[in-house]
PDB file of C-alpha atoms and ligand atoms in Angstrom:
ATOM      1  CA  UNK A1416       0.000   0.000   0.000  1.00 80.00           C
ATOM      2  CA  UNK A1417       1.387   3.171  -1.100  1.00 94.00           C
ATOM      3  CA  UNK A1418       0.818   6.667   1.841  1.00 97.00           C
ATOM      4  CA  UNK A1419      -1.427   8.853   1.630  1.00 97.00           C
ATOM      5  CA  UNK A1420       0.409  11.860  -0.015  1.00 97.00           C
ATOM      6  CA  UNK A1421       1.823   9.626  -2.742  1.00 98.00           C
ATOM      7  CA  UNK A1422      -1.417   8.806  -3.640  1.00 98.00           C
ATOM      8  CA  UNK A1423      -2.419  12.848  -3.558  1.00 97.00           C
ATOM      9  CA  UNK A1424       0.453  13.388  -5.722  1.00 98.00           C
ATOM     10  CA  UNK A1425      -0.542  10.475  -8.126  1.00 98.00           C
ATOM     11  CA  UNK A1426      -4.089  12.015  -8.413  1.00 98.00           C
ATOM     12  CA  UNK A1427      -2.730  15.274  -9.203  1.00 97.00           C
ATOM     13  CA  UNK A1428      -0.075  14.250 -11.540  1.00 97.00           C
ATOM     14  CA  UNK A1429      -3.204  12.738 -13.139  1.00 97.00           C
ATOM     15  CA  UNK A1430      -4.805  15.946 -13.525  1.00 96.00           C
ATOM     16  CA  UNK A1431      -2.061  17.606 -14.831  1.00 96.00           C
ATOM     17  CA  UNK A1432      -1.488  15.008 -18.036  1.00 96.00           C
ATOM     18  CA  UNK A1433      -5.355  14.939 -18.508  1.00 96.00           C
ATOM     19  CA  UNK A1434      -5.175  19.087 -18.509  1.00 96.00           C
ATOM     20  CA  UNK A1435      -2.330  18.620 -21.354  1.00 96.00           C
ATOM     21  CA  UNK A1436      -4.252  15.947 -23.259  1.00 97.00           C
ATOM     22  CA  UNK A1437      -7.122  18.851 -23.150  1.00 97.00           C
ATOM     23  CA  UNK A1438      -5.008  21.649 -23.961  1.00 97.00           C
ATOM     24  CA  UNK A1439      -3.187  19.756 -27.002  1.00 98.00           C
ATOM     25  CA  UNK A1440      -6.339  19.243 -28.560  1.00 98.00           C
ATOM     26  CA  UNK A1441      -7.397  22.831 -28.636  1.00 98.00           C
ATOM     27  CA  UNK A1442      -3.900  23.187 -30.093  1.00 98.00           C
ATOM     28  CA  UNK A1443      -4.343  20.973 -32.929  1.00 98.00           C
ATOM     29  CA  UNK A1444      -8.332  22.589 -33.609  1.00 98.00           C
ATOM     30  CA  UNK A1445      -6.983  25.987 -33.714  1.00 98.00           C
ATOM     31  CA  UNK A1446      -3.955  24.703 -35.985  1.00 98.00           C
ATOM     32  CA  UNK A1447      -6.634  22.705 -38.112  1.00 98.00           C
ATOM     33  CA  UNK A1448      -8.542  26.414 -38.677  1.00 98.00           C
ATOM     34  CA  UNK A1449      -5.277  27.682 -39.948  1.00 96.00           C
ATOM     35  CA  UNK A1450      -4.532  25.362 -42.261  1.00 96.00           C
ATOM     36  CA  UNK A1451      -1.797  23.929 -40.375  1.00 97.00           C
ATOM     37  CA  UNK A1452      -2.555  20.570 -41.057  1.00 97.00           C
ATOM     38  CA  UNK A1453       0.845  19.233 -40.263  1.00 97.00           C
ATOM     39  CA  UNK A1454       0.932  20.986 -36.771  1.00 98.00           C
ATOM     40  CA  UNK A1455      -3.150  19.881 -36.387  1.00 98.00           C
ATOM     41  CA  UNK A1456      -2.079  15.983 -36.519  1.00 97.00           C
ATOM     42  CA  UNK A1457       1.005  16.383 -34.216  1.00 97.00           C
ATOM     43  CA  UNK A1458      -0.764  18.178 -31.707  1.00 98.00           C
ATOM     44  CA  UNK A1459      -4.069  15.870 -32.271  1.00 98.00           C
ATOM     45  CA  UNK A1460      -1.251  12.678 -31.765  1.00 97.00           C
ATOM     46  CA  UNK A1461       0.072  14.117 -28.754  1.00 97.00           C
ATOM     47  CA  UNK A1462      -3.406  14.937 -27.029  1.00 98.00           C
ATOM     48  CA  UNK A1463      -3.599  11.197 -27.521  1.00 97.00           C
ATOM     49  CA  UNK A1464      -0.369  10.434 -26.228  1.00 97.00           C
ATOM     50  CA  UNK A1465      -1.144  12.625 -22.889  1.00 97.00           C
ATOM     51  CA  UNK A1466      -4.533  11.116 -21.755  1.00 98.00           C
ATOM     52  CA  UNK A1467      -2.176   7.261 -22.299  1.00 97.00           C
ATOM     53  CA  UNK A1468      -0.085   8.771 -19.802  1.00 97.00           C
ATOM     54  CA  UNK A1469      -3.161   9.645 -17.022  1.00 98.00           C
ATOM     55  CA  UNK A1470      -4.377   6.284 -18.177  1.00 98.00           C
ATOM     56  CA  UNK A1471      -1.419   4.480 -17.138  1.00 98.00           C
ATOM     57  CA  UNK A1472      -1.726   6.325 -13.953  1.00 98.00           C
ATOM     58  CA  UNK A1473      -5.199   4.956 -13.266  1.00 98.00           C
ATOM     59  CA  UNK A1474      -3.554   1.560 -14.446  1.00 98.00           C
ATOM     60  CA  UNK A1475      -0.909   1.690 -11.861  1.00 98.00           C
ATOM     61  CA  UNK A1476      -3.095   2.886  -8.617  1.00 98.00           C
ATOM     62  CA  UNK A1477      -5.565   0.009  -9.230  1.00 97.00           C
ATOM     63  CA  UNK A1478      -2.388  -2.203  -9.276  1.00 97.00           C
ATOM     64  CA  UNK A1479      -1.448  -0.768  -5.838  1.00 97.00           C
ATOM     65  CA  UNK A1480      -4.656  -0.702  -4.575  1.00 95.00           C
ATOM     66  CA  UNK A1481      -5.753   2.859  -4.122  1.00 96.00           C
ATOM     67  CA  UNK A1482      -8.424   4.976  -5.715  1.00 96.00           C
ATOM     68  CA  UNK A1483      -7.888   7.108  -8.786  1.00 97.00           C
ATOM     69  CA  UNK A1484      -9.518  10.757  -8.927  1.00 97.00           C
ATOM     70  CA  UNK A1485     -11.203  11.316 -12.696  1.00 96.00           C
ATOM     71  CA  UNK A1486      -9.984  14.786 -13.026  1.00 93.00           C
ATOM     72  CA  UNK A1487     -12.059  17.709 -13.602  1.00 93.00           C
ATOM     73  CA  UNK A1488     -10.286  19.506 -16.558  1.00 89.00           C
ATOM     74  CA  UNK A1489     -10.186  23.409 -16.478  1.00 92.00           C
ATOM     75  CA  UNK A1490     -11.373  24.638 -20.113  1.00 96.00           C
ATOM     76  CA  UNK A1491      -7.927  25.595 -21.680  1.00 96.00           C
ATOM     77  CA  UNK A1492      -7.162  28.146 -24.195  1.00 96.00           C
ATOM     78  CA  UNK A1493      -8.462  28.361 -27.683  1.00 97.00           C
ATOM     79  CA  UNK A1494      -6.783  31.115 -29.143  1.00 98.00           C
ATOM     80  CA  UNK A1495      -3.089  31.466 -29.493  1.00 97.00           C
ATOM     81  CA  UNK A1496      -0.984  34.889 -30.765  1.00 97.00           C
ATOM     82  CA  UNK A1497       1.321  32.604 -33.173  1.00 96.00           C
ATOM     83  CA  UNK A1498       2.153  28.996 -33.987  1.00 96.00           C
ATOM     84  CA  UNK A1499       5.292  29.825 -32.701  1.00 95.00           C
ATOM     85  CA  UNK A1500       4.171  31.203 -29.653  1.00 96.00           C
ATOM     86  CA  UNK A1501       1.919  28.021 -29.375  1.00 97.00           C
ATOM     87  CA  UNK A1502       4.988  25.954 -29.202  1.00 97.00           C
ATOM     88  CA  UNK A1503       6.508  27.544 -26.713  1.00 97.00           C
ATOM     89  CA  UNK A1504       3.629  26.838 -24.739  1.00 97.00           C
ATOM     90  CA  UNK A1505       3.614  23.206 -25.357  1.00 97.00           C
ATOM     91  CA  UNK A1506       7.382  23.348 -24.199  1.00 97.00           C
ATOM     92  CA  UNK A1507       6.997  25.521 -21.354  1.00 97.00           C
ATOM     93  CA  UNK A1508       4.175  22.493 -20.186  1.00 95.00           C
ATOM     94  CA  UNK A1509       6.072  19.817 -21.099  1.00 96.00           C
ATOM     95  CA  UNK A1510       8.361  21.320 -18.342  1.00 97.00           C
ATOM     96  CA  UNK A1511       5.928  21.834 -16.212  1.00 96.00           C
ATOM     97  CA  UNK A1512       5.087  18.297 -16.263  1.00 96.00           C
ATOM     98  CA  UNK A1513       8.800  17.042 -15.878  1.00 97.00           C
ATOM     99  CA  UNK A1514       8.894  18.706 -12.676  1.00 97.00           C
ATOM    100  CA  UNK A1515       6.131  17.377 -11.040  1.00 97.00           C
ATOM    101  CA  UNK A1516       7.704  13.773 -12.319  1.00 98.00           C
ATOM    102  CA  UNK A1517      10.546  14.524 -10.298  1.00 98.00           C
ATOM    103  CA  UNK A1518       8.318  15.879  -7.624  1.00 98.00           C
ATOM    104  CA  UNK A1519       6.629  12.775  -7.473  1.00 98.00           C
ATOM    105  CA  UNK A1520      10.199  10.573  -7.907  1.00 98.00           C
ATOM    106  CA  UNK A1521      11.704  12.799  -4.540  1.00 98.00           C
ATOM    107  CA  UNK A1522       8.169  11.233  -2.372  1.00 98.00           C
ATOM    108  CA  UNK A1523       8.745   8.171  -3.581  1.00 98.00           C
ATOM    109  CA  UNK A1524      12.678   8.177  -2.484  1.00 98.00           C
ATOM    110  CA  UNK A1525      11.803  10.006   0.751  1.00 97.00           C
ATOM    111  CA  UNK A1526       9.329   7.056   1.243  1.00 97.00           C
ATOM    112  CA  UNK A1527      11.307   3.947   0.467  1.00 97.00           C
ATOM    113  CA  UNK A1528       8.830   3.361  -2.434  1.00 97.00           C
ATOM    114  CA  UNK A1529      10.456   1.746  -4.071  1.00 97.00           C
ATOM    115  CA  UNK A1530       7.370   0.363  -6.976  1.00 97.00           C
ATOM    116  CA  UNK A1531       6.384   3.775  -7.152  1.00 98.00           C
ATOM    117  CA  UNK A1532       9.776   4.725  -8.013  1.00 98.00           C
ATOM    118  CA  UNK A1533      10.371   1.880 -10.486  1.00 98.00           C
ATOM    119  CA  UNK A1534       6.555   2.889 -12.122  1.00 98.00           C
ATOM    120  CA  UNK A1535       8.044   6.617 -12.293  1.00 98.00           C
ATOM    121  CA  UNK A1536      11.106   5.653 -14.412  1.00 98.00           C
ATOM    122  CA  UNK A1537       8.722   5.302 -17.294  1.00 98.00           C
ATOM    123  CA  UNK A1538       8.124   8.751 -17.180  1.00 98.00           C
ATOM    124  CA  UNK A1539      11.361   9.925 -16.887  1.00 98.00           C
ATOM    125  CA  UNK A1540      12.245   8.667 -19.882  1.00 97.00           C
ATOM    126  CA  UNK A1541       8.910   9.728 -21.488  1.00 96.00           C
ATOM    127  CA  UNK A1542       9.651  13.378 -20.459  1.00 96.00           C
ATOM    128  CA  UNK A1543      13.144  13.898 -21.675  1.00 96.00           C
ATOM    129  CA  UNK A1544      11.804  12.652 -24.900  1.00 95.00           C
ATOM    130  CA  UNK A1545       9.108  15.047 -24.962  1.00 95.00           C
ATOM    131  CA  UNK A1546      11.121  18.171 -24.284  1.00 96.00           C
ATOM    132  CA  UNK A1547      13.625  17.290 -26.652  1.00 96.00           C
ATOM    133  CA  UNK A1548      11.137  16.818 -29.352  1.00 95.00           C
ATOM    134  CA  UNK A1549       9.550  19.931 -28.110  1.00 96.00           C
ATOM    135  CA  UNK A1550      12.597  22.193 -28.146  1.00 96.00           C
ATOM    136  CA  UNK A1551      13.900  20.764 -31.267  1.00 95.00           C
ATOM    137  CA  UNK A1552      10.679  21.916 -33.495  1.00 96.00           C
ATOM    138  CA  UNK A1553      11.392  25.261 -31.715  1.00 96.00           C
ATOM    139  CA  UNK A1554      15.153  25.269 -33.007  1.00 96.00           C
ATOM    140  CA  UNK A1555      13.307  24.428 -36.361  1.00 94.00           C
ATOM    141  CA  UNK A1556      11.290  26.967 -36.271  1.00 95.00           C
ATOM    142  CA  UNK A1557      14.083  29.623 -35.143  1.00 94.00           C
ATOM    143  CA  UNK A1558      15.748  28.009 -37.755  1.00 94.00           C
ATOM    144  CA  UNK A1559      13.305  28.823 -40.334  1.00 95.00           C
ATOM    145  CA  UNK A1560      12.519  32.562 -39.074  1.00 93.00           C
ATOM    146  CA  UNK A1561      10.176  35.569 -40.648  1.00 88.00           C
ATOM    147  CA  UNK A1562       9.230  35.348 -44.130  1.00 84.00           C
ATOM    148  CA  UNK A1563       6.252  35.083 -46.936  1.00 83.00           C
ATOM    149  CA  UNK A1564       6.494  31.156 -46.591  1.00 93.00           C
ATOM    150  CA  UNK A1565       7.144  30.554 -42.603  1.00 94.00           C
ATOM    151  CA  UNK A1566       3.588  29.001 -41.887  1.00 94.00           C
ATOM    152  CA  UNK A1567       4.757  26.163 -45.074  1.00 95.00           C
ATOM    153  CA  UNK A1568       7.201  25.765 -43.654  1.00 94.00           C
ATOM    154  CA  UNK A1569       6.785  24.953 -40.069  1.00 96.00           C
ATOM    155  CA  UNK A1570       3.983  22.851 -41.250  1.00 96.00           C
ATOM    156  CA  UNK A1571       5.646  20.766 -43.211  1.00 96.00           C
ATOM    157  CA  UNK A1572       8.720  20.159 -40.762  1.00 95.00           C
ATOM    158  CA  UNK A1573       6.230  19.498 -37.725  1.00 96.00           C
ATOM    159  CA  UNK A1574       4.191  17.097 -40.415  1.00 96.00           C
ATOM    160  CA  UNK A1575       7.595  15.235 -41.197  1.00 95.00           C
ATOM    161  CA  UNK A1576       8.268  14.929 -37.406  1.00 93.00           C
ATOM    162  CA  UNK A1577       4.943  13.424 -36.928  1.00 93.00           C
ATOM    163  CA  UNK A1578       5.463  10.881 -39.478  1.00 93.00           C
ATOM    164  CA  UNK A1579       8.685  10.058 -37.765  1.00 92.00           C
ATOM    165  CA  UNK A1580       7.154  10.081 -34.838  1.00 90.00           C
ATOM    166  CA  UNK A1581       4.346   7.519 -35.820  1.00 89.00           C
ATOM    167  CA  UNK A1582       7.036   5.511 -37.586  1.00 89.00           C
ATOM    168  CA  UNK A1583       8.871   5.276 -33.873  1.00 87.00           C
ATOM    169  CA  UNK A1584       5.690   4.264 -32.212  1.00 82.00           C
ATOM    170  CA  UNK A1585       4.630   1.381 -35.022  1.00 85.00           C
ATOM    171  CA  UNK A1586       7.930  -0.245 -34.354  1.00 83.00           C
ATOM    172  CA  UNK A1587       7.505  -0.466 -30.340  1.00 77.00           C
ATOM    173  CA  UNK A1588       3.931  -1.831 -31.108  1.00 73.00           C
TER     174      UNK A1588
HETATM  175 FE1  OFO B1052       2.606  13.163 -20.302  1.00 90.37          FE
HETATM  176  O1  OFO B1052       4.076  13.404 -21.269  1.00 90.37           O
HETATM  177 FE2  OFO B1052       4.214  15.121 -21.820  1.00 90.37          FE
HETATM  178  O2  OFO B1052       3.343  16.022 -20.656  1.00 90.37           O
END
């Protein structure tokens, strides 16, 4: 049986990748009204991807025999200044989320929990993924700067990183 605030930090890591799963899919809808179809599948992909992760959560707490809060999800933003500013936003919370992991990782050591700790490693690993994906499509787009074709262009690198993405994720299945 895991204590009492490692299960309050479970539920509320829960919240926080079920508020990400939320606020990447009124990423990719706002992308999809742009046109940015590329950006619109990433972002719909990684919404996916984030509600797994709460999932696996729920997965884990049944395992160890302690209840799992459904999170109410605040409504997040629909309206973004820039596609660029959009993916700083999406770094900034992958962040975010990386520092709660570790939050989460420090109970567990401070508790001698040790199967919370091994179930954490998982996301570790997830999150340095993420935030390098993250910041590299924000080198891209650095990369590609201000001009008449910088939307085309962002779109088509985040659609290519998608693709490699899914690629990644067939061969794990
Ligand atoms: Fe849940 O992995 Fe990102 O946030």
């Amino acid at each position: 049986m895991i204590s009492d605030k490692m299960k309050n930090a479970l539920n509320e890591q829960i919240q926080l990748e079920g508020q990400a799963s939320s606020l990447y899919l009124s990423m990719s809808v706002w992308c999809d009204q742009k046109g940015l179809e590329g950006c619109a599948q990433f972002l719909r992909r990684q919404s996916e991807e984030e509600r797994e992760h709460m999932l696996r959560i729920f997965d884990y707490m049944s395992e160890v025999d302690v209840m799992a809060l459904t999170p109410g999800i605040q409504e997040p933003e629909h309206d973004f200044p820039s596609i660029q500013e959009l993916f700083k936003r999406v770094y900034a919370h992958e962040q975010k989320v990386s520092n709660s992991i570790y939050r989460l990782l420090q109970i567990a050591l401070e508790e001698n929990d040790y199967t919370t700790q091994h179930f954490l490693q998982w996301y570790v690993a997830e999150q340095k993924e993420e935030e390098n994906l993250m910041r590299s499509i924000l080198d891209k787009i650095n990369l590609i700067g201000e001009g008449p074709m910088t939307l085309y262009y962002i779109d088509k690198e985040v659609a290519a990183i998608n693709l490699l993405e899914e690629a990644a994720e067939e061969e794990v299945e």
